Structure formats: C-alpha cells, structure tokens
PDB file of C-alpha atoms in Angstrom:
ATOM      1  CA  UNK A 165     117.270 157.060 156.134  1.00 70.00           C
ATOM      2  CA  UNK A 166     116.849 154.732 159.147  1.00 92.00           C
ATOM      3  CA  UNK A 167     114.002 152.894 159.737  1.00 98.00           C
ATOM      4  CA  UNK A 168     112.067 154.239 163.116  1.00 98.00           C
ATOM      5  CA  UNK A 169     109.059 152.806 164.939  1.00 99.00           C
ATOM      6  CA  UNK A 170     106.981 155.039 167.497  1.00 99.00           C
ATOM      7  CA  UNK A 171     106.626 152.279 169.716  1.00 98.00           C
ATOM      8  CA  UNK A 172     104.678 151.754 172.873  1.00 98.00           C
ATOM      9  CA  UNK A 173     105.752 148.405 174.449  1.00 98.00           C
ATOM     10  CA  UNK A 174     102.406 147.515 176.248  1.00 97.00           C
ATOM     11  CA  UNK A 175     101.048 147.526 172.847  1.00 97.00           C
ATOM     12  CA  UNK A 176     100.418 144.409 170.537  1.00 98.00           C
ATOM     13  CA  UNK A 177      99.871 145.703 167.944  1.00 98.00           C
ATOM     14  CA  UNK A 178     103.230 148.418 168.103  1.00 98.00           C
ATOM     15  CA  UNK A 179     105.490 144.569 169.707  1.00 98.00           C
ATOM     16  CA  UNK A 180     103.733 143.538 166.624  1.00 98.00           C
ATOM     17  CA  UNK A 181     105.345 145.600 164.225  1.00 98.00           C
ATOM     18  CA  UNK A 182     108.821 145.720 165.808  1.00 99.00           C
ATOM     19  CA  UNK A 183     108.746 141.812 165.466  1.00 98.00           C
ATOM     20  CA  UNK A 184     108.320 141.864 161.924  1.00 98.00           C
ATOM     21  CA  UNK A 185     110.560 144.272 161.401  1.00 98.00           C
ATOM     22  CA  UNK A 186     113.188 142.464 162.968  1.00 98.00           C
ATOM     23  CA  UNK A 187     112.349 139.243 161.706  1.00 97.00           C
ATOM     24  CA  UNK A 188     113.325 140.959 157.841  1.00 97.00           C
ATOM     25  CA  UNK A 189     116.609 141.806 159.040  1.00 96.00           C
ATOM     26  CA  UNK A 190     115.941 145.572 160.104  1.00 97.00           C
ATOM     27  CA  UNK A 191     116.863 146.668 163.662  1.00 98.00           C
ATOM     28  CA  UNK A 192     115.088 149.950 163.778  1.00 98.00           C
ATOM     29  CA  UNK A 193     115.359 153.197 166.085  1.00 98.00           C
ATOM     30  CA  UNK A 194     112.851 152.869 168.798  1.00 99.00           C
ATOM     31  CA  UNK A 195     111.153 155.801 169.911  1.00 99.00           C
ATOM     32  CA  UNK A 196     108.732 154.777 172.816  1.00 98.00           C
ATOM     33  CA  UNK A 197     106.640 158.064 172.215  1.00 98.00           C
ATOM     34  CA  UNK A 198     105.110 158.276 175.955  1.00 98.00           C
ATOM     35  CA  UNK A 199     108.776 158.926 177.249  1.00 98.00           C
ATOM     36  CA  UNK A 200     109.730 160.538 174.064  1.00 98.00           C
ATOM     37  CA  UNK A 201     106.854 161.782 172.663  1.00 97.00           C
ATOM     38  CA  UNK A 202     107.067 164.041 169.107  1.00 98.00           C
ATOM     39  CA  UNK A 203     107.292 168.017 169.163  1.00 98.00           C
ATOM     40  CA  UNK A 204     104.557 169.868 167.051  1.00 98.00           C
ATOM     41  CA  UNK A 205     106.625 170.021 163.408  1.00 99.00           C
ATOM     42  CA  UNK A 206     107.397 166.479 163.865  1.00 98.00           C
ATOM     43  CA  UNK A 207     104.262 165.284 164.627  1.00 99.00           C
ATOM     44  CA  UNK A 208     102.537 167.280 161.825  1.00 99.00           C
ATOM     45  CA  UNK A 209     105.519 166.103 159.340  1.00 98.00           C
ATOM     46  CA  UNK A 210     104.453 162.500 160.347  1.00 98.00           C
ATOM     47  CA  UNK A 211     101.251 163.346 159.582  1.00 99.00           C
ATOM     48  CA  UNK A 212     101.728 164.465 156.265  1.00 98.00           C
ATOM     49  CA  UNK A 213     104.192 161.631 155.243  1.00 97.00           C
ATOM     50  CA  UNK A 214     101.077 159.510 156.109  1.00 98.00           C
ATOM     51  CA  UNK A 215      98.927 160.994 154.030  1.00 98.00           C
ATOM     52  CA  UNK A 216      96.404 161.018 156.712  1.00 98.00           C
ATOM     53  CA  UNK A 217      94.093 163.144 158.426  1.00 98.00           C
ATOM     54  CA  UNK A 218      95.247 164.423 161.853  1.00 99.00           C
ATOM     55  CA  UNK A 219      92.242 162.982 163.337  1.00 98.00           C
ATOM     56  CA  UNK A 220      92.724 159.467 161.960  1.00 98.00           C
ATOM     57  CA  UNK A 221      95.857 159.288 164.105  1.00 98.00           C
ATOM     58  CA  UNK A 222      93.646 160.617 167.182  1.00 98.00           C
ATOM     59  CA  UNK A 223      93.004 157.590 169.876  1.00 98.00           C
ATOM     60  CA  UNK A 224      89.136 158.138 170.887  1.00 97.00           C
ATOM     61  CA  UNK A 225      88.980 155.540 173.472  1.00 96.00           C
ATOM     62  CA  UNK A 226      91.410 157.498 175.797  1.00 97.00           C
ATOM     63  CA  UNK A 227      90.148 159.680 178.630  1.00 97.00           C
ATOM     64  CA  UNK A 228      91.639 162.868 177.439  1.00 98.00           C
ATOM     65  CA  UNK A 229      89.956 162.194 174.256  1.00 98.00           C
ATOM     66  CA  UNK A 230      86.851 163.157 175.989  1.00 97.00           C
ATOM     67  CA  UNK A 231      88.092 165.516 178.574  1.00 98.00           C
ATOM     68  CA  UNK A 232      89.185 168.172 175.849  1.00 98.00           C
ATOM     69  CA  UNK A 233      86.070 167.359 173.793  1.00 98.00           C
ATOM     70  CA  UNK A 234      88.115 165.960 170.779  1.00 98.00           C
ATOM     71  CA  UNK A 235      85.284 164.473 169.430  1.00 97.00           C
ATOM     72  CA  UNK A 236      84.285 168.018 167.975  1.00 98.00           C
ATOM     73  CA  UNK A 237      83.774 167.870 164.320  1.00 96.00           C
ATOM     74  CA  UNK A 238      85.023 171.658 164.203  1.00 98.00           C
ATOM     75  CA  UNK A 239      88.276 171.383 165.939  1.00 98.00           C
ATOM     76  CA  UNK A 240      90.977 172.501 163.632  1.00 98.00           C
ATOM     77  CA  UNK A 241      93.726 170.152 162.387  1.00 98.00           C
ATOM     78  CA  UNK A 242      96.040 172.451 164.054  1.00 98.00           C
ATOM     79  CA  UNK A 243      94.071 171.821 167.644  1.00 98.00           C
ATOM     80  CA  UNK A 244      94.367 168.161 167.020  1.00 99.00           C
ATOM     81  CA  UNK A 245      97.783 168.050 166.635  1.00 99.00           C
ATOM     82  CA  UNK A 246      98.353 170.561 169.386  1.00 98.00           C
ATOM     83  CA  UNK A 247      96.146 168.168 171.591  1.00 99.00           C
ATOM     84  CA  UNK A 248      97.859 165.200 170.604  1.00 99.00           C
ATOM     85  CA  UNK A 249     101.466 166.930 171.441  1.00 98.00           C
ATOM     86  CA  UNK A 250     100.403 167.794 174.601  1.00 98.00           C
ATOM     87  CA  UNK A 251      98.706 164.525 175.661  1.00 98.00           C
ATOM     88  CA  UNK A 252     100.901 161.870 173.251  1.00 98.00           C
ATOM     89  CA  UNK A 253      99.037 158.969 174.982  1.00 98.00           C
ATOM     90  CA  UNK A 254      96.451 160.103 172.413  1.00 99.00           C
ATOM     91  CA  UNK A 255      98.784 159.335 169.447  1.00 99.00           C
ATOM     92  CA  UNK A 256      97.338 155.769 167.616  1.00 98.00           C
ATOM     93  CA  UNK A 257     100.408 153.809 167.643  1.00 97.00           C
ATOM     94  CA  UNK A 258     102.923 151.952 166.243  1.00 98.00           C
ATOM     95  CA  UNK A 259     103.810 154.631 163.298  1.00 99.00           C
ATOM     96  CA  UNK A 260     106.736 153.304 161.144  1.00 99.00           C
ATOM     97  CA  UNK A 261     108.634 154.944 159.191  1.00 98.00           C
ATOM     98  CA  UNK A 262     111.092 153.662 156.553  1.00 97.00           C
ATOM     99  CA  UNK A 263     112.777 155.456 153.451  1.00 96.00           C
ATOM    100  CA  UNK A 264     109.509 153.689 151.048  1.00 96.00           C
ATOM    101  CA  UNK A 265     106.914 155.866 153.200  1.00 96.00           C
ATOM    102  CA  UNK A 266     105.581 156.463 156.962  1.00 98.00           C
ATOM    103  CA  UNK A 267     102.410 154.167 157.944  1.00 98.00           C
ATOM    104  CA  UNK A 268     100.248 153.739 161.435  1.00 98.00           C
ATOM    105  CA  UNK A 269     100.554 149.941 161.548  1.00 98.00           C
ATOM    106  CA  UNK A 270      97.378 148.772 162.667  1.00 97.00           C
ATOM    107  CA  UNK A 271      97.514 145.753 161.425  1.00 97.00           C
ATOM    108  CA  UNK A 272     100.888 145.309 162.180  1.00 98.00           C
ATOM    109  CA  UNK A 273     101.525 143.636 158.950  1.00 98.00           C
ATOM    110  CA  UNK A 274     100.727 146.838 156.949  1.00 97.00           C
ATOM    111  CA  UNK A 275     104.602 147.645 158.326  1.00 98.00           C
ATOM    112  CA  UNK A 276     105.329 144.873 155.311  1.00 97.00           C
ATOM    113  CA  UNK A 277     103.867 147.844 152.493  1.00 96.00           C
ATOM    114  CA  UNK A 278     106.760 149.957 153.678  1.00 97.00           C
ATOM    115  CA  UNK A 279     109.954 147.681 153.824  1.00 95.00           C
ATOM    116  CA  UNK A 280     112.599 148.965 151.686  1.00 85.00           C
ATOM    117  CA  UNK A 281     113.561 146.746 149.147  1.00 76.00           C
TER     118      UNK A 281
END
C-alpha cells in the first residue's frame, strides 16, 4: 500500500505533514481533496480506518458548517458524511494514510505514529 495524504496546500498544518513525510524518505500520493475530493464509500472507509467519529472529521469554523445546521446533535453519521461529500471544504485536513493506519494529522507530527517501519 502507498502512502497518501489528503492534502490542501493553503494549509499548514496538511504542508506540514507532507514535509515530514518527505523528509523520512516517503514521496506520497497527493490527493488535494478540494479538486479531488472523496466519493461517499471512500470517505466513510476513511472514517472507519480512523477510528473516528464522522463528526470529529467535520470542520465547524466553515460557513457551510452553519448553513446546513451541522451543528445538530441529531444529525445522523450518514448526513455528516453525505454533507461532508457534498461540501469537501468541510473535511478537517491533512488525513494520511499509510499501510500502519489512517490518521487526521493535526498536529502534523501525529503523521510520525503512522510511518511504516
């Protein structure tokens, strides 16, 4: 398995992860999510490889986050997710994933839990 950053490049903290990637050696595949952003399954299997809650991945300070009422403690997992796929700038970012695990890198340095050995 490759290693493969959803990366936003106006982001610190996602140029933050992609440098220490590379400076261990690993060139990974970049996904920059706003041009390529995830389908449903792929989103939810990220999810799940996280071991996360869909709404931990949820960014709250966007203005869609309030425009679809998001901050709804009765929304469905499935509606997050849904609302995420159709609005990806709401997708926390950088996620990394590598063959030890997937993580949302915030710090960046939690990409170093992941590195395969």
């Amino acid at each position: 398995m490759a290693v493969t950053i959803w990366h936003n490049p106006r982001c610190s903290n996602s140029r933050g992860a992609l440098e220490l990637l590379r400076e261990h050696g690993i060139e990974p595949v970049v996904i920059e999510y706003l041009k390529t952003p995830p389908d449903r399954p792929t989103l939810a299997a990220l999810i799940t490889r996280m071991g996360i809650a869909p709404r931990e991945l949820l960014r709250s300070k966007e203005p869609a986050y309030g425009s679809l009422g998001l901050d709804d403690a009765a929304l469905t997992d499935a509606a997050l997710i849904e609302a995420m796929v159709a609005h990806p700038e709401l997708i926390n970012r950088p996620i990394v994933e590598t063959p030890r695990g997937a993580r949302l890198c915030r710090p960046p340095e939690t990409v170093l839990e992941i590195l395969p050995a």
